[in-house]
Short mmCIF file of C-alpha atoms in Angstrom, two decimals:
data_model
loop_
_atom_site.label_atom_id
_atom_site.label_comp_id
_atom_site.label_asym_id
_atom_site.label_seq_id
_atom_site.Cartn_x
_atom_site.Cartn_y
_atom_site.Cartn_z
CA MET A 248 63.78 132.72 74.15
CA SER A 249 60.33 133.39 72.70
CA TRP A 250 57.89 130.51 72.46
CA ARG A 251 55.54 132.36 70.15
CA PRO A 252 55.42 131.13 66.52
CA THR A 253 56.74 133.51 63.89
CA TYR A 254 54.36 134.87 61.28
CA ARG A 255 55.29 136.55 58.05
CA SER A 256 53.02 138.77 56.03
CA SER A 257 51.94 137.38 52.66
CA LYS A 258 49.64 138.70 49.96
CA PHE A 259 48.41 135.12 49.47
CA ARG A 260 47.58 134.33 53.10
CA ASN A 261 43.82 134.72 52.48
CA VAL A 262 43.59 132.92 49.15
CA TYR A 263 40.37 130.89 49.07
CA GLY A 264 38.89 128.25 46.78
CA LYS A 265 35.60 128.89 45.00
CA VAL A 266 33.70 126.02 43.35
CA GLY A 267 32.03 126.88 40.04
CA ASN A 268 28.25 127.05 39.84
CA ARG A 269 26.38 124.02 38.55
CA GLU A 270 26.02 125.61 35.10
CA HIS A 271 29.82 125.97 34.90
CA CYS A 272 30.42 122.27 35.69
CA PHE A 273 30.63 119.44 33.16
CA ASP A 274 28.15 116.66 33.92
CA GLY A 275 27.37 113.21 32.55
CA ILE A 276 30.98 112.28 31.72
CA PRO A 277 31.93 108.57 31.98
CA ILE A 278 35.26 109.21 33.72
CA THR A 279 37.68 106.29 33.52
CA LYS A 280 37.87 103.87 36.45
CA ASN A 281 41.50 103.01 35.67
CA VAL A 282 43.63 102.92 38.84
CA HIS A 283 46.80 104.22 37.15
CA ASP A 284 48.20 107.15 39.17
CA ASN A 285 47.64 110.00 36.73
CA HIS A 286 45.25 112.93 36.45
CA PHE A 287 43.34 111.64 33.38
CA CYS A 288 42.54 115.28 32.64
CA ALA A 289 44.22 118.08 30.67
CA VAL A 290 43.05 121.68 30.19
CA ASN A 291 44.00 124.73 28.16
CA SER A 292 42.22 127.98 27.38
CA LYS A 293 40.21 126.32 24.57
CA PHE A 294 39.52 122.72 25.53
CA LEU A 295 39.02 120.30 28.40
CA ALA A 296 40.16 116.71 27.71
CA VAL A 297 39.18 113.78 29.95
CA VAL A 298 40.00 110.06 29.69
CA THR A 299 36.76 108.09 29.63
CA GLU A 300 35.66 104.57 30.48
CA SER A 301 35.33 102.58 27.27
CA SER A 302 35.35 99.02 26.01
CA GLY A 303 37.45 97.74 23.13
CA GLY A 304 40.32 100.20 23.35
CA GLY A 305 41.11 103.54 24.95
CA SER A 306 39.39 106.87 24.38
CA PHE A 307 39.10 110.39 25.71
CA ILE A 308 36.71 113.25 25.08
CA VAL A 309 37.55 116.85 24.21
CA ILE A 310 35.05 119.55 25.23
CA PRO A 311 35.31 123.29 24.47
CA VAL A 312 35.75 125.07 27.82
CA PRO A 313 32.72 127.41 27.32
CA GLN A 314 30.50 124.40 26.52
CA SER A 315 29.73 123.45 30.13
CA GLY A 316 26.62 121.66 31.37
CA ARG A 317 25.37 118.12 30.83
CA LEU A 318 27.09 116.16 28.10
CA ASP A 319 25.18 114.12 25.54
CA SER A 320 25.71 110.36 25.97
CA HIS A 321 26.72 110.08 22.29
CA TYR A 322 29.25 112.91 22.43
CA PRO A 323 32.12 112.15 20.00
CA LYS A 324 35.40 110.81 21.34
CA VAL A 325 39.03 110.45 20.35
CA CYS A 326 39.23 106.67 20.13
CA GLY A 327 42.18 105.52 18.05
CA HIS A 328 44.19 103.70 20.73
CA GLN A 329 44.12 99.90 20.98
CA GLY A 330 44.49 99.91 24.80
CA ASN A 331 43.57 102.07 27.78
CA VAL A 332 44.75 105.68 27.62
CA LEU A 333 47.05 106.40 30.58
CA ASP A 334 48.05 110.06 30.12
CA ILE A 335 47.07 113.09 28.01
CA LYS A 336 48.83 116.47 27.69
CA TRP A 337 48.08 119.58 25.62
CA ASN A 338 50.88 121.16 23.62
CA PRO A 339 51.73 124.46 25.43
CA PHE A 340 52.18 126.33 22.12
CA PHE A 341 49.56 124.81 19.78
CA GLU A 342 46.27 124.75 21.65
CA ASN A 343 44.61 122.34 19.22
CA ILE A 344 47.36 119.71 19.56
CA ILE A 345 47.14 117.04 22.26
CA ALA A 346 49.35 114.01 22.92
CA SER A 347 48.20 110.75 24.47
CA CYS A 348 49.90 107.53 25.56
CA SER A 349 48.41 104.13 26.13
CA GLU A 350 48.79 100.50 27.17
CA ASP A 351 49.14 99.65 23.46
CA THR A 352 52.80 100.87 23.68
CA SER A 353 52.11 103.88 21.43
CA VAL A 354 52.21 107.65 21.79
CA ARG A 355 49.85 109.56 19.50
CA VAL A 356 49.52 113.21 18.59
CA TRP A 357 46.06 114.52 17.66
CA GLU A 358 44.85 117.75 16.09
CA ILE A 359 41.46 118.85 17.42
CA PRO A 360 39.41 120.99 14.99
CA GLU A 361 38.28 124.46 16.02
CA GLY A 362 35.05 124.29 17.98
CA GLY A 363 35.64 120.69 19.08
CA LEU A 364 34.78 117.27 17.64
CA ARG A 365 31.71 116.64 15.51
CA ARG A 366 32.33 112.90 15.05
CA ASN A 367 34.59 110.25 16.55
CA MET A 368 38.26 110.81 15.74
CA THR A 369 40.28 107.67 14.99
CA GLU A 370 43.15 109.00 12.85
CA ALA A 371 46.04 110.65 14.68
CA VAL A 372 48.37 113.21 13.12
CA LEU A 373 51.32 111.13 14.34
CA GLU A 374 51.59 107.58 15.68
CA LEU A 375 54.85 107.09 17.58
CA TYR A 376 56.09 103.56 18.27
CA GLY A 377 59.32 102.82 20.10
CA HIS A 378 58.46 101.51 23.57
CA SER A 379 58.29 97.75 24.08
CA ARG A 380 55.78 98.01 26.96
CA ARG A 381 52.93 100.34 27.86
CA VAL A 382 53.62 104.06 28.11
CA GLY A 383 52.59 105.67 31.42
CA VAL A 384 53.78 109.31 31.36
CA ILE A 385 54.26 111.97 28.67
CA GLU A 386 55.55 115.55 28.97
CA TRP A 387 55.98 118.38 26.45
CA HIS A 388 59.20 120.36 26.53
CA PRO A 389 58.50 123.77 28.16
CA THR A 390 60.27 125.99 25.59
CA SER A 391 60.64 123.96 22.37
CA SER A 392 57.70 123.59 20.01
CA GLY A 393 58.31 120.06 18.75
CA ILE A 394 59.89 118.00 21.55
CA LEU A 395 57.88 115.37 23.44
CA PHE A 396 59.11 113.04 26.21
CA SER A 397 57.54 109.66 26.94
CA ALA A 398 58.28 107.24 29.79
CA GLY A 399 57.30 103.59 29.45
CA TYR A 400 57.11 100.48 31.60
CA ASP A 401 60.23 99.30 29.78
CA TYR A 402 62.09 101.70 32.17
CA LYS A 403 63.10 103.98 29.28
CA ILE A 404 62.45 107.62 28.38
CA LEU A 405 62.22 108.40 24.67
CA ILE A 406 62.69 111.93 23.31
CA TRP A 407 60.59 112.48 20.18
CA ASN A 408 61.35 115.11 17.55
CA LEU A 409 57.92 115.79 16.09
CA GLU A 410 59.43 117.73 13.18
CA ILE A 411 60.55 114.36 11.78
CA GLY A 412 58.25 112.08 13.79
CA GLU A 413 61.09 109.94 15.14
CA PRO A 414 62.76 109.26 18.51
CA VAL A 415 66.11 111.06 18.68
CA LYS A 416 67.31 109.97 22.11
CA MET A 417 66.70 107.21 24.63
CA ILE A 418 67.44 107.79 28.34
CA ASP A 419 68.20 104.41 29.86
CA CYS A 420 69.34 105.04 33.44
CA HIS A 421 66.29 103.81 35.39
CA THR A 422 65.97 100.36 36.88
CA ASP A 423 62.20 100.37 37.47
CA VAL A 424 59.00 102.12 36.37
CA ILE A 425 59.29 105.92 36.01
CA LEU A 426 56.56 107.58 38.07
CA SER A 427 56.86 111.25 37.07
CA MET A 428 58.91 113.76 35.08
CA SER A 429 59.40 117.50 35.56
CA PHE A 430 61.42 120.17 33.72
CA ASN A 431 63.13 123.28 35.02
CA THR A 432 62.09 126.62 33.49
CA ASP A 433 64.20 126.50 30.33
CA GLY A 434 64.00 122.73 29.86
CA SER A 435 67.73 122.14 30.27
CA LEU A 436 67.22 119.75 33.22
CA LEU A 437 64.83 116.87 33.77
CA ALA A 438 63.91 115.50 37.20
CA THR A 439 62.41 112.02 37.52
CA SER A 440 60.99 109.92 40.31
CA CYS A 441 61.16 106.16 39.97
CA LYS A 442 59.77 103.06 41.61
CA ASP A 443 63.35 102.09 42.52
CA LYS A 444 63.08 104.78 45.29
CA LYS A 445 65.57 107.09 43.57
CA LEU A 446 65.26 110.76 42.66
CA ARG A 447 67.33 111.80 39.63
CA VAL A 448 68.29 115.06 37.93
CA ILE A 449 69.20 114.34 34.30
CA GLU A 450 70.70 116.34 31.44
CA PRO A 451 68.14 115.21 28.85
CA ARG A 452 70.14 115.69 25.62
CA SER A 453 73.03 113.50 26.79
CA GLY A 454 71.08 111.31 29.22
CA ALA A 455 73.72 111.92 31.93
CA VAL A 456 72.56 111.68 35.54
CA LEU A 457 73.82 114.84 37.23
CA GLN A 458 72.41 114.16 40.71
CA GLN A 459 70.84 111.12 42.32
CA ALA A 460 69.26 110.52 45.71
CA SER A 461 68.42 107.15 47.24
CA CYS A 462 65.29 107.96 49.23
CA LYS A 463 65.13 105.34 51.98
CA ASN A 464 63.36 107.43 54.63
CA HIS A 465 61.28 109.38 52.13
CA ARG A 466 59.91 107.14 49.35
CA VAL A 467 59.40 109.52 46.46
CA ASN A 468 56.25 109.34 44.32
CA ARG A 469 56.06 112.69 42.50
CA VAL A 470 58.63 115.39 41.79
CA VAL A 471 58.31 118.98 40.53
CA PHE A 472 60.87 121.67 39.75
CA LEU A 473 60.23 124.92 41.63
CA GLY A 474 60.79 127.36 38.78
CA ASN A 475 64.11 129.23 38.94
CA MET A 476 64.62 128.67 42.69
CA LYS A 477 67.03 125.75 42.01
CA ARG A 478 64.87 123.63 44.24
CA LEU A 479 62.94 120.40 43.81
CA LEU A 480 59.86 119.35 45.72
CA THR A 481 58.81 115.74 46.11
CA THR A 482 55.77 114.05 47.60
CA GLY A 483 56.05 110.59 49.04
CA VAL A 484 55.73 108.37 52.07
CA SER A 485 57.83 108.34 55.23
CA ARG A 486 59.17 105.18 56.90
CA TRP A 487 56.07 105.29 59.17
CA ASN A 488 53.76 105.32 56.12
CA THR A 489 52.65 108.92 56.59
CA ARG A 490 52.29 111.19 53.57
CA GLN A 491 55.19 113.57 53.37
CA ILE A 492 56.71 116.34 51.27
CA ALA A 493 60.42 117.12 50.96
CA LEU A 494 62.35 120.09 49.60
CA TRP A 495 65.69 119.46 47.84
CA ASP A 496 68.58 121.48 46.46
CA GLN A 497 68.84 120.47 42.80
CA GLU A 498 72.65 120.66 42.94
CA ASP A 499 72.96 118.48 46.06
CA LEU A 500 70.52 115.61 46.59
CA SER A 501 72.46 114.02 49.44
CA MET A 502 69.89 115.19 52.01
CA PRO A 503 66.56 117.04 51.74
CA ILE A 504 66.58 120.64 52.93
CA VAL A 505 63.37 120.09 54.85
CA GLU A 506 60.82 117.29 55.28
CA GLU A 507 57.27 117.81 56.49
CA ASP A 508 54.64 115.20 57.35
CA ILE A 509 51.18 115.93 55.98
CA ASP A 510 48.83 113.23 57.32
CA GLY A 511 48.36 109.50 57.67
CA LEU A 512 46.09 108.91 54.67
CA SER A 513 47.03 106.51 51.88
CA GLY A 514 46.14 108.39 48.68
CA LEU A 515 48.92 109.66 46.41
CA LEU A 516 49.77 113.36 46.86
CA PHE A 517 49.86 115.36 43.61
CA PRO A 518 51.97 118.58 43.76
CA PHE A 519 51.12 121.64 41.65
CA TYR A 520 53.50 124.59 41.63
CA ASP A 521 52.79 128.14 40.43
CA ALA A 522 56.14 129.78 39.62
CA ASP A 523 54.55 133.25 39.38
CA THR A 524 53.15 133.32 42.91
CA HIS A 525 55.56 130.72 44.44
CA MET A 526 52.54 128.82 45.72
CA LEU A 527 52.44 125.05 46.09
CA TYR A 528 49.14 123.15 46.00
CA LEU A 529 48.86 119.61 47.36
CA ALA A 530 45.90 117.47 46.36
CA GLY A 531 45.55 113.83 47.42
CA LYS A 532 44.01 111.20 45.19
CA GLY A 533 40.74 110.21 46.83
CA ASP A 534 40.81 113.29 49.10
CA GLY A 535 38.33 116.14 48.99
CA ASN A 536 40.73 118.84 50.17
CA ILE A 537 43.54 120.89 48.58
CA ARG A 538 46.25 122.34 50.83
CA TYR A 539 48.35 125.26 49.71
CA PHE A 540 51.69 126.64 50.83
CA GLU A 541 53.97 129.52 49.96
CA ILE A 542 57.59 128.58 49.20
CA THR A 543 60.45 130.94 50.09
CA THR A 544 64.24 130.82 49.71
CA GLU A 545 64.73 131.40 53.45
CA LYS A 546 63.64 129.47 56.52
CA PRO A 547 61.12 127.99 57.14
CA TYR A 548 60.99 127.49 53.32
CA LEU A 549 57.44 126.07 53.42
CA GLN A 550 54.78 128.40 54.81
CA TYR A 551 51.37 126.79 55.25
CA LEU A 552 48.59 129.13 54.08
CA MET A 553 45.19 127.47 54.09
CA GLU A 554 43.14 124.48 52.98
CA PHE A 555 40.25 124.13 50.57
CA ARG A 556 37.77 121.51 51.78
CA SER A 557 35.16 119.54 49.86
CA PRO A 558 33.12 116.44 50.76
CA THR A 559 33.54 114.82 47.32
CA PRO A 560 36.75 112.84 46.58
CA GLN A 561 38.83 113.68 43.52
CA LYS A 562 40.01 111.14 40.93
CA GLY A 563 42.38 113.64 39.33
CA LEU A 564 42.84 117.33 38.63
CA GLY A 565 43.45 119.37 35.50
CA VAL A 566 45.07 122.82 35.70
CA MET A 567 44.23 125.82 33.52
CA PRO A 568 47.28 127.69 32.10
CA LYS A 569 47.82 131.24 33.34
CA HIS A 570 46.57 132.94 30.16
CA GLY A 571 43.20 131.21 30.59
CA LEU A 572 42.47 132.64 34.07
CA ASP A 573 40.00 135.40 34.94
CA VAL A 574 42.34 138.24 35.98
CA GLY A 575 39.35 140.51 36.67
CA ALA A 576 38.30 138.22 39.55
CA CYS A 577 41.90 138.02 40.90
CA GLU A 578 42.00 134.31 40.03
CA VAL A 579 45.56 132.97 40.43
CA PHE A 580 44.96 129.22 39.83
CA ARG A 581 42.14 127.04 38.55
CA PHE A 582 41.63 123.32 39.00
CA TYR A 583 39.22 121.05 37.14
CA LYS A 584 38.28 118.32 39.59
CA LEU A 585 37.21 114.85 38.42
CA VAL A 586 34.44 113.35 40.58
CA THR A 587 34.07 109.78 39.30
CA LEU A 588 31.01 108.75 41.34
CA LYS A 589 28.93 111.60 39.89
CA GLY A 590 30.48 111.69 36.40
CA LEU A 591 31.16 115.35 37.18
CA ILE A 592 33.98 117.81 36.51
CA GLU A 593 33.83 120.97 38.60
CA PRO A 594 36.10 124.02 38.30
CA ILE A 595 37.73 125.28 41.51
CA SER A 596 39.11 128.84 41.33
CA MET A 597 41.79 129.99 43.77
CA ILE A 598 41.13 133.68 44.35
CA VAL A 599 43.07 136.45 46.09
CA PRO A 600 40.48 138.66 47.83
CA ARG A 601 40.92 142.26 46.62
CA ARG A 602 38.46 145.15 46.79
CA SER A 603 39.85 147.06 43.82
CA ASP A 604 38.60 146.27 40.31
CA THR A 605 41.84 147.35 38.64
CA TYR A 606 44.52 145.00 37.33
CA GLN A 607 46.65 143.68 40.18
CA GLU A 608 50.27 143.91 38.99
CA ASP A 609 51.73 142.30 42.12
CA ILE A 610 49.89 138.97 41.72
CA TYR A 611 50.20 138.79 37.91
CA PRO A 612 53.86 139.18 36.92
CA MET A 613 55.04 138.44 33.38
CA THR A 614 54.37 134.77 32.73
CA ALA A 615 55.29 132.10 30.18
CA GLY A 616 53.27 132.67 27.03
CA THR A 617 52.11 130.63 24.05
CA GLU A 618 55.08 131.36 21.79
CA PRO A 619 57.93 128.80 21.69
CA ALA A 620 61.41 130.08 22.48
CA LEU A 621 63.15 127.71 20.04
CA THR A 622 62.53 124.92 17.56
CA ALA A 623 63.15 121.23 18.14
CA SER A 624 66.33 121.23 16.05
CA GLU A 625 67.70 124.26 17.94
CA TRP A 626 67.14 122.61 21.31
CA LEU A 627 68.67 119.33 20.14
CA SER A 628 71.76 121.25 18.94
CA GLY A 629 72.40 122.39 22.54
CA ILE A 630 70.69 125.79 22.71
CA ASN A 631 68.80 126.78 25.89
CA ARG A 632 66.47 129.76 26.12
CA GLU A 633 64.14 131.04 28.78
CA PRO A 634 60.39 131.00 27.94
CA VAL A 635 58.96 133.91 25.96
CA LEU A 636 57.00 135.94 28.53
CA MET A 637 53.65 137.65 28.13
CA SER A 638 51.58 140.05 30.21
CA LEU A 639 48.07 139.22 31.38
CA LYS A 640 47.09 142.88 31.70
CA GLU A 641 45.20 142.99 28.42
CA GLY A 642 43.71 139.57 29.00
CA TYR A 643 44.47 136.76 26.60
CA GLN A 644 46.43 138.24 23.71
CA ARG A 645 46.25 137.29 20.04
CA PRO A 646 46.29 133.54 19.41
CA ASN A 647 49.46 131.90 18.20
CA GLN A 648 49.72 132.18 14.41
CA LEU A 649 52.04 129.17 14.13
CA VAL A 650 50.64 126.05 12.46
CA PHE A 651 51.59 122.54 13.56
CA LYS A 652 52.86 120.54 10.59
CA ALA A 653 53.24 116.82 10.97
CA PRO A 654 55.94 115.12 8.91
CA VAL A 655 54.79 112.95 6.02
CA LYS A 656 56.01 109.46 6.82
CA GLU A 657 55.91 106.23 4.88
CA LYS A 658 54.77 103.25 6.85
CA LYS A 659 57.78 101.22 7.84
CA SER A 660 58.77 98.68 10.43
CA VAL A 661 59.89 99.69 13.92
CA VAL A 662 61.72 96.70 15.34
CA VAL A 663 62.32 96.50 19.10
CA ASN A 664 63.78 93.28 20.54
CA GLY A 665 63.08 91.51 17.26
CA ILE A 666 59.37 92.46 17.20
CA ASP A 667 57.84 94.77 14.62
CA LEU A 668 55.68 97.04 16.79
CA LEU A 669 53.67 98.32 13.82
CA GLU A 670 52.58 94.81 12.90
CA ASN A 671 52.34 93.29 16.39
CA ILE A 672 50.00 95.47 18.44
CA PRO A 673 49.20 93.75 21.76
CA PRO A 674 45.69 92.23 22.05
CA ARG A 675 43.10 94.27 23.98
CA THR A 676 40.71 91.53 25.13
CA GLU A 677 40.78 87.83 26.00
CA ASN A 678 39.01 86.97 22.74
CA GLU A 679 41.63 88.84 20.74
CA LEU A 680 44.34 87.02 22.69
CA LEU A 681 42.77 83.64 21.85
CA ARG A 682 42.38 84.58 18.18
CA MET A 683 46.02 85.65 18.05
CA PHE A 684 47.09 82.41 19.78
CA PHE A 685 45.22 80.17 17.30
CA ARG A 686 46.45 82.27 14.37
CA GLN A 687 50.01 81.80 15.56
CA GLN A 688 49.44 78.05 16.02
CA ASP A 689 48.20 77.81 12.42
CA GLU A 690 51.20 79.80 11.24
CA LEU A 691 53.60 77.51 13.16
CA ARG A 692 51.91 74.41 11.68
CA ARG A 693 52.18 75.81 8.17
CA LEU A 694 55.85 76.70 8.65
CA LYS A 695 56.63 73.21 10.01
CA GLU A 696 54.95 71.57 6.99
CA GLU A 697 56.85 73.86 4.64
CA LEU A 698 60.11 73.06 6.43
CA THR A 699 59.43 69.30 6.19
CA THR A 700 58.67 69.61 2.46
CA LYS A 701 61.89 71.52 1.87
CA ASP A 702 63.90 68.94 3.85
CA VAL A 703 62.50 66.16 1.63
CA ARG A 704 63.30 68.18 -1.50
CA ILE A 705 66.86 68.82 -0.27
CA ARG A 706 67.42 65.07 0.33
CA GLN A 707 66.11 64.28 -3.16
CA LEU A 708 68.46 66.81 -4.73
CA GLU A 709 71.40 65.42 -2.74
CA LEU A 710 70.61 61.88 -4.00
CA GLU A 711 70.37 63.08 -7.61
CA LEU A 712 73.70 64.89 -7.23
CA ASN A 713 75.39 61.74 -5.87
CA ASN A 714 73.97 59.70 -8.76
CA LEU A 715 75.39 62.17 -11.26
CA LYS A 716 78.81 62.00 -9.60
CA ASN A 717 78.78 58.20 -9.70
CA VAL A 718 77.68 57.99 -13.33
CA SER A 719 80.06 60.62 -14.77
CA PRO A 720 83.38 58.57 -14.44
CA ASN A 721 81.90 55.58 -16.40
CA ASN A 722 80.81 57.85 -19.21
CA VAL A 723 84.34 59.27 -19.44
#
């Protein structure tokens, strides 16, 4: 029996993290201090969006990626929400379209003009109301151009068809707050982690739970599908309160394939998976380091590669899509790290060291592009298609010629539990709460007076009717 550890060769063993120069960082940004467990950052090849600290409602800023450096204190914001913004996500097919969700129970879709904002934006392309409590997580469908998922604190997931601007399905199988959502490659399966300590694999169109795991020893926080490997990876906490990751077979969640303890820190572990390189990145909230692994279909399944270290803690991380990377520098992943204490966002490039200047085919396979595989109505009818692939050899190819068209909707009531959400937006501040309370007291007083007046009138009419009945026989 050999006691020596086994090593396997890997082209990604020497991947290293490189922090962008000061001129490539974004400085002077009032990053939100909200403690909600999200990234508060979203990136695509055109824009960087960050949730900001603001009073009197929620807002986020959108900066063109080339426009790095120090930000002006009066830089325009997207500020239409009535409560704090909790999550933002760019549409994978329309790079000027971003969705946001908030404590005001709404989901909104915004269209950012070319070149970025020139003034504050308050009007959204679509305002989506359907949740009865705040909305914590949103996800775009990976292959359909007009499907958006939202998970609220009412324990429900709503599927929105943006071609008509309405919810078309409600998934109501959770018994507590939904912490994260993840799709498989073609979007036919949805994995969720929940505060009720259960991991679920759901068929999203029917809402049927295909697999469910009660995680008693491994309390799940975040879940991610591992591409086409038919595997799930979760981050969570062990029974001894150590941070832990677990690998699962998506068709059998009775037991994890493997569990691995990471460390004893308390910050939430965010997983990021690159399906092209089969690399997993783990970044802890409040940590300064990013660990990365290579995932294989054979034992030991998780191969630790290396760790990027930094002295500054991260509030959240945005990830650049593959078509926005610098293939000439052999960049395989890029993070945008939020440093709250400094109001700074710094890019971190994960680079494969290669001496050759030619295009490296082995580290850049065909990847999911910016063209949708099917429309919202096609996906809702039951069709599944793999993503439309593109090559990175020629750099970023022609931009998508499709145009996002929002449906024209008349303002109407959306009643949930007897409350019209369009007319009853929750108050943002204590003063607004007091004003609403006194307004409701006045309304109750007016209604009581009106009811009393009508009661008196009814009694008068009843007396007159009795008098007429008594008088009529004498006249006859």
